[in-house]
């Protein structure tokens, strides 16, 4: 599995309500993406940045999704180009379900 985090610094003056509105309006577009297991949205405590954290089945699925067009779309959406960080994800702990999910 692969975890990818994209972090966006937000334009000064962006309100939390604007962030929640954007998240609510766009979250559905990530349903049914081949190879995407889970996506988290995060808002920094100071409201100065947002993060999208994606858990993928594999590198190939993430690479197929993150096109130049996608990057342009999210840059426009959040008002700034993102920074990317990747992690190999050998294990996920589903604590509430008392379940371990190991990478294949």
mmCIF file of N, CA and C in Angstrom:
data_model
loop_
_atom_site.group_PDB
_atom_site.id
_atom_site.type_symbol
_atom_site.label_atom_id
_atom_site.label_comp_id
_atom_site.label_asym_id
_atom_site.label_seq_id
_atom_site.Cartn_x
_atom_site.Cartn_y
_atom_site.Cartn_z
ATOM 1 N N UNK A 1 0.847 -1.175 0.000
ATOM 2 C CA UNK A 1 0.000 0.000 0.000
ATOM 3 C C UNK A 1 0.889 1.234 0.000
ATOM 4 N N UNK A 2 0.299 2.334 -0.403
ATOM 5 C CA UNK A 2 1.013 3.611 -0.464
ATOM 6 C C UNK A 2 0.141 4.689 0.155
ATOM 7 N N UNK A 3 0.731 5.507 1.014
ATOM 8 C CA UNK A 3 0.060 6.678 1.548
ATOM 9 C C UNK A 3 0.691 7.907 0.906
ATOM 10 N N UNK A 4 -0.160 8.798 0.404
ATOM 11 C CA UNK A 4 0.304 10.052 -0.192
ATOM 12 C C UNK A 4 -0.404 11.192 0.532
ATOM 13 N N UNK A 5 0.381 12.176 0.949
ATOM 14 C CA UNK A 5 -0.197 13.369 1.562
ATOM 15 C C UNK A 5 0.143 14.584 0.716
ATOM 16 N N UNK A 6 -0.884 15.302 0.336
ATOM 17 C CA UNK A 6 -0.740 16.562 -0.381
ATOM 18 C C UNK A 6 -1.105 17.673 0.597
ATOM 19 N N UNK A 7 -0.237 18.666 0.754
ATOM 20 C CA UNK A 7 -0.477 19.792 1.653
ATOM 21 C C UNK A 7 -0.554 21.075 0.843
ATOM 22 N N UNK A 8 -1.595 21.860 1.106
ATOM 23 C CA UNK A 8 -1.832 23.122 0.405
ATOM 24 C C UNK A 8 -1.796 24.267 1.399
ATOM 25 N N UNK A 9 -0.922 25.241 1.171
ATOM 26 C CA UNK A 9 -0.965 26.482 1.945
ATOM 27 C C UNK A 9 -2.102 27.309 1.363
ATOM 28 N N UNK A 10 -2.927 27.855 2.233
ATOM 29 C CA UNK A 10 -4.122 28.566 1.787
ATOM 30 C C UNK A 10 -3.898 30.063 1.708
ATOM 31 N N UNK A 11 -4.635 30.714 0.808
ATOM 32 C CA UNK A 11 -4.562 32.176 0.755
ATOM 33 C C UNK A 11 -4.989 32.778 2.097
ATOM 34 N N UNK A 12 -4.337 33.834 2.500
ATOM 35 C CA UNK A 12 -4.692 34.533 3.737
ATOM 36 C C UNK A 12 -6.161 34.920 3.694
ATOM 37 N N UNK A 13 -6.829 34.723 4.820
ATOM 38 C CA UNK A 13 -8.232 35.114 4.913
ATOM 39 C C UNK A 13 -9.214 34.006 4.546
ATOM 40 N N UNK A 14 -8.726 32.836 4.179
ATOM 41 C CA UNK A 14 -9.631 31.733 3.873
ATOM 42 C C UNK A 14 -10.285 31.273 5.175
ATOM 43 N N UNK A 15 -11.606 31.256 5.204
ATOM 44 C CA UNK A 15 -12.315 30.895 6.436
ATOM 45 C C UNK A 15 -12.519 29.384 6.523
ATOM 46 N N UNK A 16 -12.697 28.916 7.746
ATOM 47 C CA UNK A 16 -12.966 27.496 7.952
ATOM 48 C C UNK A 16 -14.255 27.094 7.254
ATOM 49 N N UNK A 17 -15.242 27.966 7.262
ATOM 50 C CA UNK A 17 -16.504 27.635 6.593
ATOM 51 C C UNK A 17 -16.297 27.465 5.082
ATOM 52 N N UNK A 18 -15.412 28.260 4.484
ATOM 53 C CA UNK A 18 -15.085 28.090 3.059
ATOM 54 C C UNK A 18 -14.423 26.734 2.823
ATOM 55 N N UNK A 19 -13.534 26.340 3.724
ATOM 56 C CA UNK A 19 -12.856 25.052 3.595
ATOM 57 C C UNK A 19 -13.851 23.898 3.674
ATOM 58 N N UNK A 20 -14.723 23.937 4.666
ATOM 59 C CA UNK A 20 -15.725 22.879 4.835
ATOM 60 C C UNK A 20 -16.657 22.831 3.633
ATOM 61 N N UNK A 21 -17.028 23.970 3.122
ATOM 62 C CA UNK A 21 -17.892 24.032 1.937
ATOM 63 C C UNK A 21 -17.212 23.365 0.741
ATOM 64 N N UNK A 22 -15.948 23.671 0.530
ATOM 65 C CA UNK A 22 -15.199 23.073 -0.581
ATOM 66 C C UNK A 22 -15.066 21.562 -0.389
ATOM 67 N N UNK A 23 -14.753 21.138 0.817
ATOM 68 C CA UNK A 23 -14.634 19.706 1.102
ATOM 69 C C UNK A 23 -15.960 18.997 0.825
ATOM 70 N N UNK A 24 -17.044 19.550 1.348
ATOM 71 C CA UNK A 24 -18.360 18.935 1.148
ATOM 72 C C UNK A 24 -18.758 18.879 -0.322
ATOM 73 N N UNK A 25 -18.357 19.888 -1.074
ATOM 74 C CA UNK A 25 -18.729 19.950 -2.494
ATOM 75 C C UNK A 25 -17.904 19.007 -3.367
ATOM 76 N N UNK A 26 -16.732 18.621 -2.906
ATOM 77 C CA UNK A 26 -15.842 17.837 -3.770
ATOM 78 C C UNK A 26 -15.589 16.410 -3.300
ATOM 79 N N UNK A 27 -15.920 16.080 -2.067
ATOM 80 C CA UNK A 27 -15.590 14.757 -1.516
ATOM 81 C C UNK A 27 -16.153 13.627 -2.370
ATOM 82 N N UNK A 28 -17.341 13.787 -2.891
ATOM 83 C CA UNK A 28 -17.962 12.716 -3.684
ATOM 84 C C UNK A 28 -17.156 12.355 -4.934
ATOM 85 N N UNK A 29 -16.334 13.271 -5.409
ATOM 86 C CA UNK A 29 -15.571 12.991 -6.636
ATOM 87 C C UNK A 29 -14.482 11.946 -6.409
ATOM 88 N N UNK A 30 -14.219 11.610 -5.144
ATOM 89 C CA UNK A 30 -13.197 10.604 -4.831
ATOM 90 C C UNK A 30 -13.793 9.218 -4.572
ATOM 91 N N UNK A 31 -15.096 9.089 -4.699
ATOM 92 C CA UNK A 31 -15.730 7.788 -4.547
ATOM 93 C C UNK A 31 -15.511 6.956 -5.801
ATOM 94 N N UNK A 32 -15.186 5.692 -5.605
ATOM 95 C CA UNK A 32 -15.061 4.764 -6.727
ATOM 96 C C UNK A 32 -13.795 4.900 -7.551
ATOM 97 N N UNK A 33 -12.786 5.589 -7.053
ATOM 98 C CA UNK A 33 -11.524 5.732 -7.774
ATOM 99 C C UNK A 33 -10.789 4.390 -7.711
ATOM 100 N N UNK A 34 -10.407 3.822 -8.862
ATOM 101 C CA UNK A 34 -9.699 2.539 -8.843
ATOM 102 C C UNK A 34 -8.420 2.595 -8.001
ATOM 103 N N UNK A 35 -8.324 1.674 -7.057
ATOM 104 C CA UNK A 35 -7.135 1.566 -6.229
ATOM 105 C C UNK A 35 -7.106 2.461 -5.007
ATOM 106 N N UNK A 36 -8.039 3.412 -4.894
ATOM 107 C CA UNK A 36 -8.074 4.296 -3.721
ATOM 108 C C UNK A 36 -8.857 3.604 -2.611
ATOM 109 N N UNK A 37 -8.195 3.366 -1.495
ATOM 110 C CA UNK A 37 -8.824 2.704 -0.358
ATOM 111 C C UNK A 37 -9.548 3.720 0.511
ATOM 112 N N UNK A 38 -8.887 4.842 0.787
ATOM 113 C CA UNK A 38 -9.429 5.815 1.725
ATOM 114 C C UNK A 38 -8.805 7.175 1.464
ATOM 115 N N UNK A 39 -9.559 8.233 1.748
ATOM 116 C CA UNK A 39 -9.042 9.599 1.660
ATOM 117 C C UNK A 39 -9.482 10.362 2.893
ATOM 118 N N UNK A 40 -8.532 11.087 3.469
ATOM 119 C CA UNK A 40 -8.820 11.959 4.599
ATOM 120 C C UNK A 40 -8.589 13.404 4.179
ATOM 121 N N UNK A 41 -9.417 14.295 4.714
ATOM 122 C CA UNK A 41 -9.187 15.730 4.596
ATOM 123 C C UNK A 41 -8.719 16.220 5.958
ATOM 124 N N UNK A 42 -7.728 17.090 5.977
ATOM 125 C CA UNK A 42 -7.265 17.666 7.231
ATOM 126 C C UNK A 42 -7.138 19.172 7.116
ATOM 127 N N UNK A 43 -7.502 19.863 8.180
ATOM 128 C CA UNK A 43 -7.369 21.325 8.257
ATOM 129 C C UNK A 43 -6.419 21.616 9.413
ATOM 130 N N UNK A 44 -5.362 22.375 9.142
ATOM 131 C CA UNK A 44 -4.408 22.742 10.193
ATOM 132 C C UNK A 44 -5.120 23.545 11.283
ATOM 133 N N UNK A 45 -4.689 23.405 12.534
ATOM 134 C CA UNK A 45 -5.326 24.148 13.627
ATOM 135 C C UNK A 45 -5.382 25.652 13.400
ATOM 136 N N UNK A 46 -4.374 26.204 12.734
ATOM 137 C CA UNK A 46 -4.368 27.650 12.482
ATOM 138 C C UNK A 46 -5.152 28.025 11.221
ATOM 139 N N UNK A 47 -5.679 27.032 10.500
ATOM 140 C CA UNK A 47 -6.460 27.294 9.294
ATOM 141 C C UNK A 47 -5.630 27.728 8.104
ATOM 142 N N UNK A 48 -4.319 27.668 8.213
ATOM 143 C CA UNK A 48 -3.453 28.153 7.148
ATOM 144 C C UNK A 48 -3.141 27.152 6.058
ATOM 145 N N UNK A 49 -3.526 25.893 6.279
ATOM 146 C CA UNK A 49 -3.270 24.876 5.264
ATOM 147 C C UNK A 49 -4.284 23.740 5.397
ATOM 148 N N UNK A 50 -4.418 23.016 4.296
ATOM 149 C CA UNK A 50 -5.241 21.807 4.286
ATOM 150 C C UNK A 50 -4.385 20.669 3.745
ATOM 151 N N UNK A 51 -4.796 19.452 4.098
ATOM 152 C CA UNK A 51 -4.098 18.274 3.603
ATOM 153 C C UNK A 51 -5.108 17.277 3.077
ATOM 154 N N UNK A 52 -4.701 16.579 2.034
ATOM 155 C CA UNK A 52 -5.427 15.422 1.552
ATOM 156 C C UNK A 52 -4.527 14.228 1.744
ATOM 157 N N UNK A 53 -4.999 13.240 2.501
ATOM 158 C CA UNK A 53 -4.209 12.048 2.781
ATOM 159 C C UNK A 53 -4.922 10.870 2.133
ATOM 160 N N UNK A 54 -4.200 10.200 1.239
ATOM 161 C CA UNK A 54 -4.771 9.130 0.425
ATOM 162 C C UNK A 54 -4.078 7.822 0.738
ATOM 163 N N UNK A 55 -4.850 6.767 0.918
ATOM 164 C CA UNK A 55 -4.309 5.422 1.064
ATOM 165 C C UNK A 55 -4.651 4.654 -0.207
ATOM 166 N N UNK A 56 -3.611 4.214 -0.900
ATOM 167 C CA UNK A 56 -3.748 3.530 -2.190
ATOM 168 C C UNK A 56 -3.374 2.064 -2.063
ATOM 169 N N UNK A 57 -3.960 1.234 -2.928
ATOM 170 C CA UNK A 57 -3.591 -0.177 -2.985
ATOM 171 C C UNK A 57 -2.132 -0.353 -3.379
ATOM 172 N N UNK A 58 -1.659 0.535 -4.275
ATOM 173 C CA UNK A 58 -0.289 0.408 -4.769
ATOM 174 C C UNK A 58 0.141 1.697 -5.459
ATOM 175 N N UNK A 59 1.413 1.763 -5.791
ATOM 176 C CA UNK A 59 1.994 2.946 -6.443
ATOM 177 C C UNK A 59 1.365 3.168 -7.810
ATOM 178 N N UNK A 60 1.107 2.098 -8.541
ATOM 179 C CA UNK A 60 0.551 2.228 -9.894
ATOM 180 C C UNK A 60 -0.806 2.930 -9.875
ATOM 181 N N UNK A 61 -1.649 2.603 -8.920
ATOM 182 C CA UNK A 61 -2.969 3.241 -8.828
ATOM 183 C C UNK A 61 -2.831 4.733 -8.548
ATOM 184 N N UNK A 62 -1.934 5.087 -7.629
ATOM 185 C CA UNK A 62 -1.714 6.504 -7.312
ATOM 186 C C UNK A 62 -1.159 7.238 -8.525
ATOM 187 N N UNK A 63 -0.210 6.628 -9.193
ATOM 188 C CA UNK A 63 0.407 7.265 -10.365
ATOM 189 C C UNK A 63 -0.602 7.490 -11.477
ATOM 190 N N UNK A 64 -1.519 6.561 -11.652
ATOM 191 C CA UNK A 64 -2.537 6.700 -12.692
ATOM 192 C C UNK A 64 -3.501 7.841 -12.374
ATOM 193 N N UNK A 65 -3.727 8.091 -11.098
ATOM 194 C CA UNK A 65 -4.687 9.124 -10.692
ATOM 195 C C UNK A 65 -4.104 10.533 -10.713
ATOM 196 N N UNK A 66 -2.870 10.682 -10.250
ATOM 197 C CA UNK A 66 -2.262 12.003 -10.101
ATOM 198 C C UNK A 66 -1.699 12.494 -11.434
ATOM 199 N N UNK A 67 -2.580 12.943 -12.294
ATOM 200 C CA UNK A 67 -2.201 13.460 -13.609
ATOM 201 C C UNK A 67 -1.911 14.960 -13.517
ATOM 202 N N UNK A 68 -1.361 15.508 -14.585
ATOM 203 C CA UNK A 68 -1.158 16.959 -14.650
ATOM 204 C C UNK A 68 -2.488 17.696 -14.550
ATOM 205 N N UNK A 69 -3.540 17.132 -15.148
ATOM 206 C CA UNK A 69 -4.865 17.760 -15.081
ATOM 207 C C UNK A 69 -5.388 17.789 -13.642
ATOM 208 N N UNK A 70 -5.189 16.684 -12.906
ATOM 209 C CA UNK A 70 -5.628 16.648 -11.509
ATOM 210 C C UNK A 70 -4.871 17.696 -10.700
ATOM 211 N N UNK A 71 -3.567 17.776 -10.906
ATOM 212 C CA UNK A 71 -2.754 18.741 -10.175
ATOM 213 C C UNK A 71 -3.204 20.172 -10.459
ATOM 214 N N UNK A 72 -3.514 20.469 -11.708
ATOM 215 C CA UNK A 72 -4.001 21.805 -12.066
ATOM 216 C C UNK A 72 -5.353 22.086 -11.402
ATOM 217 N N UNK A 73 -6.225 21.086 -11.370
ATOM 218 C CA UNK A 73 -7.548 21.248 -10.771
ATOM 219 C C UNK A 73 -7.455 21.552 -9.282
ATOM 220 N N UNK A 74 -6.659 20.774 -8.546
ATOM 221 C CA UNK A 74 -6.580 21.005 -7.099
ATOM 222 C C UNK A 74 -5.800 22.274 -6.762
ATOM 223 N N UNK A 75 -4.861 22.639 -7.602
ATOM 224 C CA UNK A 75 -4.148 23.901 -7.396
ATOM 225 C C UNK A 75 -5.116 25.069 -7.522
ATOM 226 N N UNK A 76 -5.984 25.000 -8.516
ATOM 227 C CA UNK A 76 -6.997 26.052 -8.693
ATOM 228 C C UNK A 76 -7.993 26.033 -7.532
ATOM 229 N N UNK A 77 -8.409 24.841 -7.119
ATOM 230 C CA UNK A 77 -9.404 24.698 -6.051
ATOM 231 C C UNK A 77 -8.927 25.321 -4.743
ATOM 232 N N UNK A 78 -7.665 25.075 -4.377
ATOM 233 C CA UNK A 78 -7.163 25.523 -3.082
ATOM 234 C C UNK A 78 -6.339 26.802 -3.157
ATOM 235 N N UNK A 79 -6.087 27.301 -4.356
ATOM 236 C CA UNK A 79 -5.417 28.586 -4.506
ATOM 237 C C UNK A 79 -3.912 28.544 -4.409
ATOM 238 N N UNK A 80 -3.331 27.342 -4.427
ATOM 239 C CA UNK A 80 -1.871 27.214 -4.340
ATOM 240 C C UNK A 80 -1.474 25.804 -4.765
ATOM 241 N N UNK A 81 -0.280 25.651 -5.324
ATOM 242 C CA UNK A 81 0.188 24.303 -5.654
ATOM 243 C C UNK A 81 0.536 23.536 -4.373
ATOM 244 N N UNK A 82 0.307 22.228 -4.366
ATOM 245 C CA UNK A 82 0.554 21.449 -3.160
ATOM 246 C C UNK A 82 1.979 20.912 -3.066
ATOM 247 N N UNK A 83 2.306 20.491 -1.867
ATOM 248 C CA UNK A 83 3.538 19.751 -1.602
ATOM 249 C C UNK A 83 3.136 18.294 -1.405
ATOM 250 N N UNK A 84 3.928 17.372 -1.950
ATOM 251 C CA UNK A 84 3.604 15.945 -1.877
ATOM 252 C C UNK A 84 4.616 15.191 -1.014
ATOM 253 N N UNK A 85 4.086 14.264 -0.200
ATOM 254 C CA UNK A 85 4.912 13.338 0.564
ATOM 255 C C UNK A 85 4.328 11.941 0.379
ATOM 256 N N UNK A 86 5.200 10.957 0.159
ATOM 257 C CA UNK A 86 4.780 9.572 -0.031
ATOM 258 C C UNK A 86 5.380 8.691 1.053
ATOM 259 N N UNK A 87 4.620 7.666 1.450
ATOM 260 C CA UNK A 87 5.102 6.669 2.389
ATOM 261 C C UNK A 87 4.654 5.291 1.943
ATOM 262 N N UNK A 88 5.571 4.351 1.974
ATOM 263 C CA UNK A 88 5.181 2.955 1.838
ATOM 264 C C UNK A 88 4.378 2.608 3.091
ATOM 265 N N UNK A 89 3.276 1.899 2.921
ATOM 266 C CA UNK A 89 2.386 1.591 4.033
ATOM 267 C C UNK A 89 2.262 0.076 4.171
ATOM 268 N N UNK A 90 3.102 -0.540 5.006
ATOM 269 C CA UNK A 90 3.074 -1.992 5.125
ATOM 270 C C UNK A 90 1.922 -2.523 5.966
ATOM 271 N N UNK A 91 1.321 -1.662 6.815
ATOM 272 C CA UNK A 91 0.266 -2.133 7.707
ATOM 273 C C UNK A 91 -0.672 -0.988 8.053
ATOM 274 N N UNK A 92 -1.964 -1.297 8.122
ATOM 275 C CA UNK A 92 -2.975 -0.368 8.605
ATOM 276 C C UNK A 92 -3.675 -1.044 9.777
ATOM 277 N N UNK A 93 -3.841 -0.331 10.861
ATOM 278 C CA UNK A 93 -4.567 -0.834 12.021
ATOM 279 C C UNK A 93 -5.951 -0.191 12.009
ATOM 280 N N UNK A 94 -6.970 -1.001 11.852
ATOM 281 C CA UNK A 94 -8.360 -0.541 11.935
ATOM 282 C C UNK A 94 -8.779 -0.754 13.383
ATOM 283 N N UNK A 95 -8.454 0.196 14.244
ATOM 284 C CA UNK A 95 -8.591 0.037 15.686
ATOM 285 C C UNK A 95 -10.035 -0.252 16.112
ATOM 286 N N UNK A 96 -10.996 0.526 15.626
ATOM 287 C CA UNK A 96 -12.383 0.343 16.036
ATOM 288 C C UNK A 96 -12.912 -1.040 15.680
ATOM 289 N N UNK A 97 -12.388 -1.597 14.583
ATOM 290 C CA UNK A 97 -12.819 -2.910 14.143
ATOM 291 C C UNK A 97 -11.908 -4.026 14.639
ATOM 292 N N UNK A 98 -10.840 -3.629 15.369
ATOM 293 C CA UNK A 98 -9.849 -4.604 15.869
ATOM 294 C C UNK A 98 -9.359 -5.496 14.739
ATOM 295 N N UNK A 99 -8.890 -4.813 13.670
ATOM 296 C CA UNK A 99 -8.481 -5.527 12.472
ATOM 297 C C UNK A 99 -7.163 -4.950 11.963
ATOM 298 N N UNK A 100 -6.273 -5.824 11.513
ATOM 299 C CA UNK A 100 -5.019 -5.418 10.888
ATOM 300 C C UNK A 100 -5.126 -5.702 9.402
ATOM 301 N N UNK A 101 -4.674 -4.737 8.593
ATOM 302 C CA UNK A 101 -4.663 -4.904 7.143
ATOM 303 C C UNK A 101 -3.217 -4.769 6.690
ATOM 304 N N UNK A 102 -2.637 -5.879 6.244
ATOM 305 C CA UNK A 102 -1.251 -5.879 5.789
ATOM 306 C C UNK A 102 -1.200 -5.690 4.281
ATOM 307 N N UNK A 103 -0.177 -4.992 3.830
ATOM 308 C CA UNK A 103 0.038 -4.839 2.383
ATOM 309 C C UNK A 103 0.325 -6.216 1.787
ATOM 310 N N UNK A 104 -0.114 -6.392 0.573
ATOM 311 C CA UNK A 104 0.128 -7.684 -0.103
ATOM 312 C C UNK A 104 1.429 -7.667 -0.841
#
